[in-house]
Amino acid sequence: KTGFLARKSHADMDGKKTPRGKRGWKTFYAVLKGTVLYLQKDEYKPEKALSEEDLKNAVSVHHALASKATDYEKKPNVLKLKTADWRVLLFQAQNQEEMQTWINKINCV
Ligand code: I3P
């Protein structure tokens, strides 16, 4: 599964609220491969190696839980991802169907 996703960090690895200045939205080209959600600055090119930045942004979705972010009302089509290491990330998909597909795929890995 691939597609554009905007990401916002809500809580960090220790479960603590992501500090001010690091809570903004940023759009990535997302690639779910195995148990890893890669968040790349540019569209995926098979021949191109992942940059340092791309590797830093990758999220493990092993033992993670994705659900519709029902408590977030500022934007539509937002899903919430709780990772095994207590991060909470919000992702805005391009439409309702995309959001549901991402949720299903993430919860099925
Ligand atoms: C954040 C940024 C986000 C905003 C967040 C701000 O500032 O403006 O867009 O979330 O509000 O803290 P910064 O870029 O300096 O981190 P929303 O778009 O959801 O309002 P928050 O602290 O209430 O999450």
XYZ file of C-alpha atoms and ligand atoms in Angstrom:
133
model
C 0.000 0.000 0.000
C 1.314 3.424 -0.959
C -0.057 6.952 -1.083
C 0.219 10.460 0.241
C -0.298 10.919 3.975
C 0.077 14.011 6.117
C 1.572 13.207 9.525
C 1.285 14.943 12.866
C 3.031 13.711 15.995
C 0.869 13.744 19.100
C 2.975 11.729 21.579
C 6.588 10.572 21.505
C 8.255 7.242 22.179
C 7.935 7.528 25.971
C 4.242 8.376 25.694
C 4.891 12.024 26.559
C 3.142 14.754 24.607
C 5.154 15.838 21.574
C 6.639 19.254 22.437
C 5.605 22.526 20.776
C 7.413 23.209 17.559
C 7.301 19.543 16.623
C 3.549 19.141 16.371
C 3.004 20.408 12.861
C 1.582 18.567 9.858
C 3.922 17.356 7.138
C 3.052 15.488 3.965
C 4.907 12.345 2.938
C 4.681 9.666 0.326
C 3.935 6.647 2.506
C 4.898 3.078 1.686
C 3.772 0.191 3.885
C 6.211 -2.652 3.402
C 6.159 -5.601 5.771
C 5.855 -4.187 9.273
C 7.355 -0.803 8.403
C 5.589 2.342 7.292
C 8.143 4.334 5.317
C 7.467 8.067 5.129
C 9.369 9.540 2.238
C 9.745 13.095 1.125
C 9.412 12.164 -2.527
C 7.441 9.649 -4.437
C 8.819 6.121 -4.261
C 11.355 5.141 -6.899
C 12.419 1.474 -6.777
C 15.920 2.218 -8.022
C 16.540 4.978 -5.488
C 17.977 4.107 -2.068
C 16.200 5.486 1.001
C 17.786 8.632 2.368
C 18.940 9.028 5.973
C 15.916 11.251 6.517
C 13.542 8.632 5.112
C 14.965 5.991 7.454
C 14.560 8.325 10.419
C 10.900 8.895 9.558
C 10.087 5.198 9.168
C 7.615 3.864 11.742
C 7.310 0.274 12.912
C 3.685 -0.807 12.774
C 4.431 -4.170 14.378
C 2.017 -4.436 17.337
C 0.656 -0.995 16.472
C -3.005 -0.085 16.437
C -4.671 2.079 13.826
C -8.139 3.552 14.188
C -10.165 6.508 12.973
C -9.183 9.584 14.997
C -12.717 10.251 16.217
C -11.491 12.739 18.847
C -9.704 14.883 16.237
C -12.193 17.134 14.505
C -10.064 19.798 12.833
C -9.453 17.794 9.655
C -11.336 15.010 7.862
C -10.062 11.496 7.089
C -7.577 11.395 9.957
C -6.436 8.121 11.483
C -4.635 7.613 14.756
C -1.699 5.241 15.035
C -0.554 3.992 18.432
C 2.773 2.217 18.130
C 4.239 -0.489 20.346
C 6.724 2.071 21.721
C 3.935 4.451 22.823
C 4.093 6.963 20.032
C 0.817 8.456 18.886
C 0.771 9.728 15.324
C -2.083 11.212 13.348
C -2.233 10.658 9.609
C -4.564 12.451 7.231
C -5.442 10.415 4.160
C -6.685 11.896 0.909
C -10.229 10.621 1.344
C -12.428 8.395 3.501
C -11.763 5.254 1.458
C -7.974 5.732 1.578
C -8.177 6.253 5.341
C -10.066 2.992 5.819
C -7.658 1.090 3.557
C -4.666 2.352 5.546
C -6.328 1.358 8.831
C -7.089 -2.143 7.553
C -3.641 -2.683 6.068
C -1.805 -1.428 9.164
C -3.891 -3.597 11.483
C -3.315 -6.657 9.317
C 0.493 -6.713 9.392
C 1.673 23.061 15.891
C 1.038 23.227 14.516
C -0.070 22.213 14.301
C -1.097 22.279 15.437
C -0.443 22.139 16.795
C 0.651 23.167 17.006
O 2.679 24.010 16.066
O 0.506 24.527 14.385
O -0.683 22.428 13.047
O -1.992 21.195 15.287
O -1.442 22.287 17.770
O 1.285 22.949 18.253
P 4.231 23.670 15.706
O 4.316 23.506 14.208
O 4.961 24.849 16.199
O 4.603 22.407 16.416
P -3.412 21.296 14.599
O -3.191 21.494 13.129
O -4.036 19.964 14.893
O -4.122 22.430 15.234
P -1.575 21.345 19.086
O -0.426 21.700 19.976
O -2.893 21.676 19.648
O -1.474 19.920 18.630
